[in-house]
């Protein structure tokens, strides 16, 4: 069995990430053995390798937070009916999905449809679940309401736009580069604004008197949050789901105190830990059905076999990338 491991925290992944061979593992009690079909490379994986994520590596640490595959064996205490089923592997940053096969606690897998594209299913555990929570868990949105999101061309942004469109919710999308505007418009964003000088004025002009009930913030720091907060309604909510700049988000004092704008946050591992199992299964089943119906998807830029892990990680780290990078341990790359 091949798997990718982290051998040291920080530094260049050319030196700290390695492909190793091990005997095929055997599932213990309450565990399953999953043959991995596809596993994404997320920014969180790169941050994890650098020691900058919310979970610190225990080297040697298996790499890969999420993925999809087929159950090929089960341990004592797990129903044999699960064998052959396609399952999502939920992120823990412990088991590691960048592998041919992986042993996972049965509680960390969720059965899903076998009909949908496995590349799209592999990306469900983190970004689509994040988008779902951002739109459902903080503000009760109704058709016709307005949601704003920066980093709108990111994977989370793409899912937010698709899910909001399905619910009849309008999306003000902020992007960093002009060349990403057509993609975001095609996804269904109601309005698209490019970040830059006078962002707040341009957003207010585009909204034409309307205000945001919810603002989803992924950049961090004071910009563009300070500009966008001006268009959040009094008593509205800002949810930080990422921090591309590495800085904590900061609301202007006038918005925070005088207008009562609320700043909250989202972290996928906390969401998975605190969401009841039945609810997790319901949400992931719903998202998988939407993948099968081609309602939600993320752009895939390239796939790689495990043996080309250095190329895959270098590709994933490129600036200006427009799609996701995935490992396909036994599949056809593209």
Short mmCIF file of C-alpha atoms in Angstrom, two decimals:
data_model
loop_
_atom_site.label_atom_id
_atom_site.label_comp_id
_atom_site.label_asym_id
_atom_site.label_seq_id
_atom_site.Cartn_x
_atom_site.Cartn_y
_atom_site.Cartn_z
CA UNK A 1 0.00 0.00 0.00
CA UNK A 2 1.23 3.51 -0.87
CA UNK A 3 0.55 6.57 1.23
CA UNK A 4 1.88 10.09 1.59
CA UNK A 5 3.21 11.18 4.97
CA UNK A 6 4.58 14.34 6.56
CA UNK A 7 8.03 13.72 8.03
CA UNK A 8 8.72 17.17 9.48
CA UNK A 9 6.69 20.28 10.21
CA UNK A 10 7.44 23.41 8.20
CA UNK A 11 9.92 23.90 5.41
CA UNK A 12 9.63 22.93 1.77
CA UNK A 13 7.20 20.08 1.06
CA UNK A 14 9.78 18.68 -1.38
CA UNK A 15 11.73 17.74 1.73
CA UNK A 16 9.00 17.18 4.33
CA UNK A 17 6.43 15.14 2.39
CA UNK A 18 7.24 11.61 1.23
CA UNK A 19 5.59 8.63 -0.43
CA UNK A 20 6.02 5.43 1.56
CA UNK A 21 5.01 1.81 1.13
CA UNK A 22 3.43 -0.15 3.96
CA UNK A 23 1.57 -3.46 4.33
CA UNK A 24 -2.15 -3.23 3.66
CA UNK A 25 -3.74 -2.34 7.01
CA UNK A 26 -6.39 -4.43 8.71
CA UNK A 27 -9.38 -2.68 10.26
CA UNK A 28 -9.75 -3.09 13.99
CA UNK A 29 -12.94 -3.09 16.02
CA UNK A 30 -15.35 -0.37 14.84
CA UNK A 31 -13.11 0.48 11.88
CA UNK A 32 -13.40 0.17 8.10
CA UNK A 33 -10.81 -0.18 5.34
CA UNK A 34 -11.48 2.20 2.45
CA UNK A 35 -9.96 1.95 -1.02
CA UNK A 36 -9.51 5.63 -1.89
CA UNK A 37 -10.88 6.77 -5.26
CA UNK A 38 -10.04 10.47 -4.99
CA UNK A 39 -8.68 12.87 -2.38
CA UNK A 40 -8.30 16.66 -2.78
CA UNK A 41 -5.33 18.84 -1.92
CA UNK A 42 -6.74 21.68 0.19
CA UNK A 43 -5.11 24.86 1.41
CA UNK A 44 -5.73 23.43 4.87
CA UNK A 45 -3.46 20.47 4.00
CA UNK A 46 -0.65 22.84 3.07
CA UNK A 47 -1.19 24.90 6.22
CA UNK A 48 -1.20 21.69 8.25
CA UNK A 49 2.15 20.66 6.77
CA UNK A 50 3.53 24.09 7.65
CA UNK A 51 2.27 23.89 11.24
CA UNK A 52 -0.10 26.83 10.75
CA UNK A 53 -3.43 24.99 10.99
CA UNK A 54 -5.83 24.46 13.89
CA UNK A 55 -4.49 20.91 14.33
CA UNK A 56 -0.74 20.41 14.82
CA UNK A 57 0.94 17.43 13.06
CA UNK A 58 2.29 14.49 15.04
CA UNK A 59 5.05 13.39 12.69
CA UNK A 60 5.22 11.09 10.93
CA UNK A 61 1.66 12.11 10.08
CA UNK A 62 -0.45 10.67 7.26
CA UNK A 63 -1.52 13.43 4.86
CA UNK A 64 -4.91 14.18 3.32
CA UNK A 65 -7.95 15.50 5.14
CA UNK A 66 -10.87 14.29 3.04
CA UNK A 67 -11.76 11.93 0.23
CA UNK A 68 -14.09 9.31 -1.16
CA UNK A 69 -13.73 5.58 -1.71
CA UNK A 70 -15.22 2.13 -1.42
CA UNK A 71 -15.28 0.08 1.78
CA UNK A 72 -13.35 -3.13 1.16
CA UNK A 73 -13.28 -4.60 4.68
CA UNK A 74 -14.80 -3.96 8.10
CA UNK A 75 -13.75 -4.77 11.64
CA UNK A 76 -15.72 -6.34 14.44
CA UNK A 77 -18.72 -4.27 15.41
CA UNK A 78 -19.28 -2.86 11.91
CA UNK A 79 -22.05 -4.19 9.68
CA UNK A 80 -20.74 -6.23 6.73
CA UNK A 81 -23.41 -4.55 4.58
CA UNK A 82 -21.06 -1.56 4.39
CA UNK A 83 -18.58 -3.54 2.27
CA UNK A 84 -18.73 -2.28 -1.31
CA UNK A 85 -20.45 0.96 -0.35
CA UNK A 86 -19.04 4.31 -1.47
CA UNK A 87 -18.29 6.50 1.52
CA UNK A 88 -17.00 9.98 2.28
CA UNK A 89 -14.02 10.14 4.62
CA UNK A 90 -14.59 13.04 7.00
CA UNK A 91 -11.61 15.25 7.86
CA UNK A 92 -9.65 14.53 11.04
CA UNK A 93 -6.05 15.17 9.90
CA UNK A 94 -5.19 11.84 11.54
CA UNK A 95 -6.01 8.98 9.14
CA UNK A 96 -4.77 10.54 5.88
CA UNK A 97 -6.61 10.08 2.59
CA UNK A 98 -3.60 10.55 0.29
CA UNK A 99 -3.23 6.77 0.11
CA UNK A 100 -4.30 3.72 -1.85
CA UNK A 101 -6.19 2.48 1.19
CA UNK A 102 -6.86 3.85 4.63
CA UNK A 103 -8.28 2.50 7.87
CA UNK A 104 -10.87 4.86 9.35
CA UNK A 105 -13.17 4.68 12.39
CA UNK A 106 -16.63 3.78 11.15
CA UNK A 107 -17.94 6.99 12.70
CA UNK A 108 -15.71 9.02 10.37
CA UNK A 109 -17.26 7.76 7.14
CA UNK A 110 -20.65 8.59 5.62
CA UNK A 111 -22.23 6.44 2.88
CA UNK A 112 -23.18 8.37 -0.28
CA UNK A 113 -24.56 7.74 -3.74
CA UNK A 114 -22.44 5.60 -6.00
CA UNK A 115 -23.69 7.35 -9.15
CA UNK A 116 -22.06 10.77 -8.87
CA UNK A 117 -18.60 11.83 -10.08
CA UNK A 118 -16.10 10.62 -7.45
CA UNK A 119 -13.90 13.69 -7.97
CA UNK A 120 -16.79 15.94 -6.96
CA UNK A 121 -17.82 13.65 -4.11
CA UNK A 122 -14.26 13.66 -2.77
CA UNK A 123 -14.54 17.41 -2.18
CA UNK A 124 -17.84 17.24 -0.26
CA UNK A 125 -16.59 16.79 3.33
CA UNK A 126 -14.96 20.23 3.67
CA UNK A 127 -15.93 23.01 1.25
CA UNK A 128 -19.56 22.16 0.37
CA UNK A 129 -20.28 21.37 4.03
CA UNK A 130 -18.70 24.70 4.95
CA UNK A 131 -20.91 26.51 2.42
CA UNK A 132 -24.00 24.68 3.67
CA UNK A 133 -23.32 25.66 7.28
CA UNK A 134 -22.51 29.26 6.39
CA UNK A 135 -25.90 29.61 4.70
CA UNK A 136 -27.96 27.70 7.28
CA UNK A 137 -26.48 28.00 10.76
CA UNK A 138 -26.02 31.73 11.38
CA UNK A 139 -28.92 33.66 9.82
CA UNK A 140 -32.35 32.49 8.72
CA UNK A 141 -32.22 33.41 5.06
CA UNK A 142 -35.28 33.81 2.88
CA UNK A 143 -35.66 33.99 -0.87
CA UNK A 144 -34.75 37.48 -2.01
CA UNK A 145 -32.31 38.15 0.85
CA UNK A 146 -28.76 39.28 0.09
CA UNK A 147 -25.55 37.50 1.08
CA UNK A 148 -22.07 38.85 0.41
CA UNK A 149 -18.91 36.80 0.07
CA UNK A 150 -15.32 37.77 -0.63
CA UNK A 151 -12.96 35.24 -2.22
CA UNK A 152 -16.05 34.35 -4.24
CA UNK A 153 -14.13 32.33 -6.83
CA UNK A 154 -12.68 30.04 -4.15
CA UNK A 155 -14.12 26.54 -3.77
CA UNK A 156 -16.20 27.62 -0.78
CA UNK A 157 -17.38 30.65 -2.74
CA UNK A 158 -18.44 28.53 -5.70
CA UNK A 159 -20.52 26.28 -3.47
CA UNK A 160 -22.04 29.23 -1.59
CA UNK A 161 -23.15 30.80 -4.88
CA UNK A 162 -24.67 27.55 -6.17
CA UNK A 163 -26.51 26.75 -2.93
CA UNK A 164 -27.74 30.33 -2.54
CA UNK A 165 -28.98 30.39 -6.13
CA UNK A 166 -30.93 27.17 -5.52
CA UNK A 167 -32.58 28.79 -2.48
CA UNK A 168 -33.40 32.02 -4.30
CA UNK A 169 -30.94 34.04 -2.22
CA UNK A 170 -29.04 36.84 -3.96
CA UNK A 171 -25.23 36.86 -3.80
CA UNK A 172 -22.91 39.83 -3.95
CA UNK A 173 -19.59 38.25 -4.98
CA UNK A 174 -16.25 39.98 -4.46
CA UNK A 175 -13.25 38.65 -6.39
CA UNK A 176 -9.61 39.69 -6.46
CA UNK A 177 -8.93 39.35 -10.20
CA UNK A 178 -10.88 40.63 -13.20
CA UNK A 179 -10.34 37.38 -15.09
CA UNK A 180 -12.40 35.43 -12.52
CA UNK A 181 -15.51 37.59 -13.03
CA UNK A 182 -16.98 35.48 -15.91
CA UNK A 183 -16.65 32.27 -13.88
CA UNK A 184 -18.42 33.74 -10.86
CA UNK A 185 -21.17 35.23 -13.01
CA UNK A 186 -21.68 31.90 -14.76
CA UNK A 187 -22.02 30.20 -11.37
CA UNK A 188 -25.00 32.44 -10.66
CA UNK A 189 -23.77 35.35 -8.55
CA UNK A 190 -26.28 38.20 -8.70
CA UNK A 191 -23.62 40.92 -8.59
CA UNK A 192 -19.84 40.67 -9.01
CA UNK A 193 -17.41 43.36 -7.85
CA UNK A 194 -13.63 43.30 -8.17
CA UNK A 195 -11.67 44.16 -5.02
CA UNK A 196 -9.62 47.35 -5.09
CA UNK A 197 -9.84 51.08 -4.55
CA UNK A 198 -13.19 52.45 -3.35
CA UNK A 199 -14.56 48.92 -2.88
CA UNK A 200 -17.12 50.04 -0.31
CA UNK A 201 -18.51 52.76 -2.56
CA UNK A 202 -18.68 50.46 -5.57
CA UNK A 203 -20.44 47.73 -3.58
CA UNK A 204 -23.00 50.19 -2.18
CA UNK A 205 -23.61 51.52 -5.68
CA UNK A 206 -24.08 48.00 -7.07
CA UNK A 207 -26.53 47.09 -4.29
CA UNK A 208 -28.49 50.28 -5.01
CA UNK A 209 -29.97 50.69 -1.54
CA UNK A 210 -30.20 47.00 -0.66
CA UNK A 211 -28.18 45.61 2.27
CA UNK A 212 -26.57 42.31 3.17
CA UNK A 213 -28.14 40.17 5.87
CA UNK A 214 -25.02 38.00 5.94
CA UNK A 215 -21.42 38.63 4.92
CA UNK A 216 -19.04 35.67 4.53
CA UNK A 217 -15.45 36.75 5.05
CA UNK A 218 -12.41 34.76 3.97
CA UNK A 219 -9.63 37.30 3.58
CA UNK A 220 -8.91 38.36 7.16
CA UNK A 221 -7.49 41.62 8.44
CA UNK A 222 -9.24 44.96 8.10
CA UNK A 223 -9.52 45.03 4.30
CA UNK A 224 -11.85 44.46 2.52
CA UNK A 225 -13.99 43.77 5.62
CA UNK A 226 -13.99 47.43 6.65
CA UNK A 227 -15.30 48.37 3.20
CA UNK A 228 -17.87 45.56 2.91
CA UNK A 229 -19.22 45.98 6.47
CA UNK A 230 -20.73 49.30 5.40
CA UNK A 231 -23.27 47.37 3.31
CA UNK A 232 -24.22 44.90 6.07
CA UNK A 233 -27.58 45.75 7.63
CA UNK A 234 -27.77 46.92 11.24
CA UNK A 235 -27.82 43.79 13.41
CA UNK A 236 -26.50 41.75 10.49
CA UNK A 237 -23.91 39.00 10.74
CA UNK A 238 -20.37 38.55 9.46
CA UNK A 239 -18.93 35.02 9.50
CA UNK A 240 -15.20 34.47 9.11
CA UNK A 241 -14.54 31.12 7.42
CA UNK A 242 -10.91 31.62 6.38
CA UNK A 243 -8.04 34.08 6.64
CA UNK A 244 -6.12 34.26 3.37
CA UNK A 245 -3.92 37.03 4.77
CA UNK A 246 -3.21 35.13 7.98
CA UNK A 247 -4.67 38.03 9.96
CA UNK A 248 -7.68 38.08 12.29
CA UNK A 249 -10.74 39.80 10.82
CA UNK A 250 -11.53 43.18 12.39
CA UNK A 251 -14.86 44.98 12.22
CA UNK A 252 -14.85 48.78 12.45
CA UNK A 253 -15.91 49.98 15.90
CA UNK A 254 -18.91 51.88 14.54
CA UNK A 255 -20.31 48.76 12.86
CA UNK A 256 -19.59 46.50 15.83
CA UNK A 257 -20.97 48.72 18.60
CA UNK A 258 -23.23 51.38 17.12
CA UNK A 259 -24.87 49.25 14.41
CA UNK A 260 -24.75 45.92 16.25
CA UNK A 261 -23.11 43.94 13.44
CA UNK A 262 -22.11 40.53 14.81
CA UNK A 263 -18.78 38.84 14.00
CA UNK A 264 -18.76 35.03 14.21
CA UNK A 265 -16.57 32.24 12.84
CA UNK A 266 -16.66 28.76 11.30
CA UNK A 267 -14.21 25.86 11.56
CA UNK A 268 -15.07 22.61 9.78
CA UNK A 269 -13.59 20.28 12.42
CA UNK A 270 -15.68 21.90 15.16
CA UNK A 271 -18.77 21.62 12.97
CA UNK A 272 -18.20 17.90 12.39
CA UNK A 273 -17.58 17.28 16.11
CA UNK A 274 -20.71 19.11 17.28
CA UNK A 275 -23.24 18.22 14.58
CA UNK A 276 -25.34 15.15 15.51
CA UNK A 277 -24.58 12.07 13.44
CA UNK A 278 -28.06 11.88 11.92
CA UNK A 279 -27.79 15.51 10.84
CA UNK A 280 -24.36 14.93 9.29
CA UNK A 281 -25.69 12.01 7.29
CA UNK A 282 -28.70 14.04 6.14
CA UNK A 283 -26.60 17.02 5.03
CA UNK A 284 -23.98 14.96 3.21
CA UNK A 285 -26.67 12.86 1.51
CA UNK A 286 -28.36 16.07 0.34
CA UNK A 287 -25.07 17.49 -0.94
CA UNK A 288 -24.22 14.23 -2.72
CA UNK A 289 -27.60 14.29 -4.46
CA UNK A 290 -26.93 17.85 -5.60
CA UNK A 291 -23.58 16.69 -7.03
CA UNK A 292 -25.38 13.87 -8.87
CA UNK A 293 -27.87 16.42 -10.25
CA UNK A 294 -24.97 18.74 -11.25
CA UNK A 295 -26.39 21.52 -9.10
CA UNK A 296 -23.12 21.94 -7.21
CA UNK A 297 -19.58 21.28 -8.35
CA UNK A 298 -16.12 22.78 -8.17
CA UNK A 299 -13.72 23.26 -11.05
CA UNK A 300 -11.04 20.55 -11.21
CA UNK A 301 -7.80 21.84 -12.68
CA UNK A 302 -5.74 18.64 -12.52
CA UNK A 303 -5.49 15.19 -10.95
CA UNK A 304 -2.33 13.29 -10.03
CA UNK A 305 -1.30 9.80 -8.99
CA UNK A 306 0.34 9.48 -5.58
CA UNK A 307 3.74 8.96 -7.19
CA UNK A 308 3.62 12.53 -8.53
CA UNK A 309 2.86 14.08 -5.15
CA UNK A 310 5.56 16.75 -5.41
CA UNK A 311 4.14 17.97 -8.72
CA UNK A 312 0.65 17.96 -7.25
CA UNK A 313 1.65 19.97 -4.18
CA UNK A 314 3.59 22.48 -6.27
CA UNK A 315 0.56 22.87 -8.54
CA UNK A 316 -1.75 23.33 -5.56
CA UNK A 317 0.50 26.08 -4.19
CA UNK A 318 0.45 28.15 -7.41
CA UNK A 319 -1.07 31.61 -7.28
CA UNK A 320 -3.76 32.32 -9.83
CA UNK A 321 -4.95 28.72 -9.89
CA UNK A 322 -8.59 28.45 -10.99
CA UNK A 323 -9.46 24.87 -10.02
CA UNK A 324 -8.89 22.13 -7.48
CA UNK A 325 -6.05 19.60 -7.43
CA UNK A 326 -6.81 16.01 -6.47
CA UNK A 327 -5.02 12.71 -6.01
CA UNK A 328 -6.55 9.70 -7.78
CA UNK A 329 -4.62 6.75 -6.32
CA UNK A 330 -5.93 4.15 -8.76
CA UNK A 331 -7.82 6.18 -11.32
CA UNK A 332 -7.24 8.02 -14.56
CA UNK A 333 -5.52 11.39 -14.18
CA UNK A 334 -6.29 14.53 -16.15
#
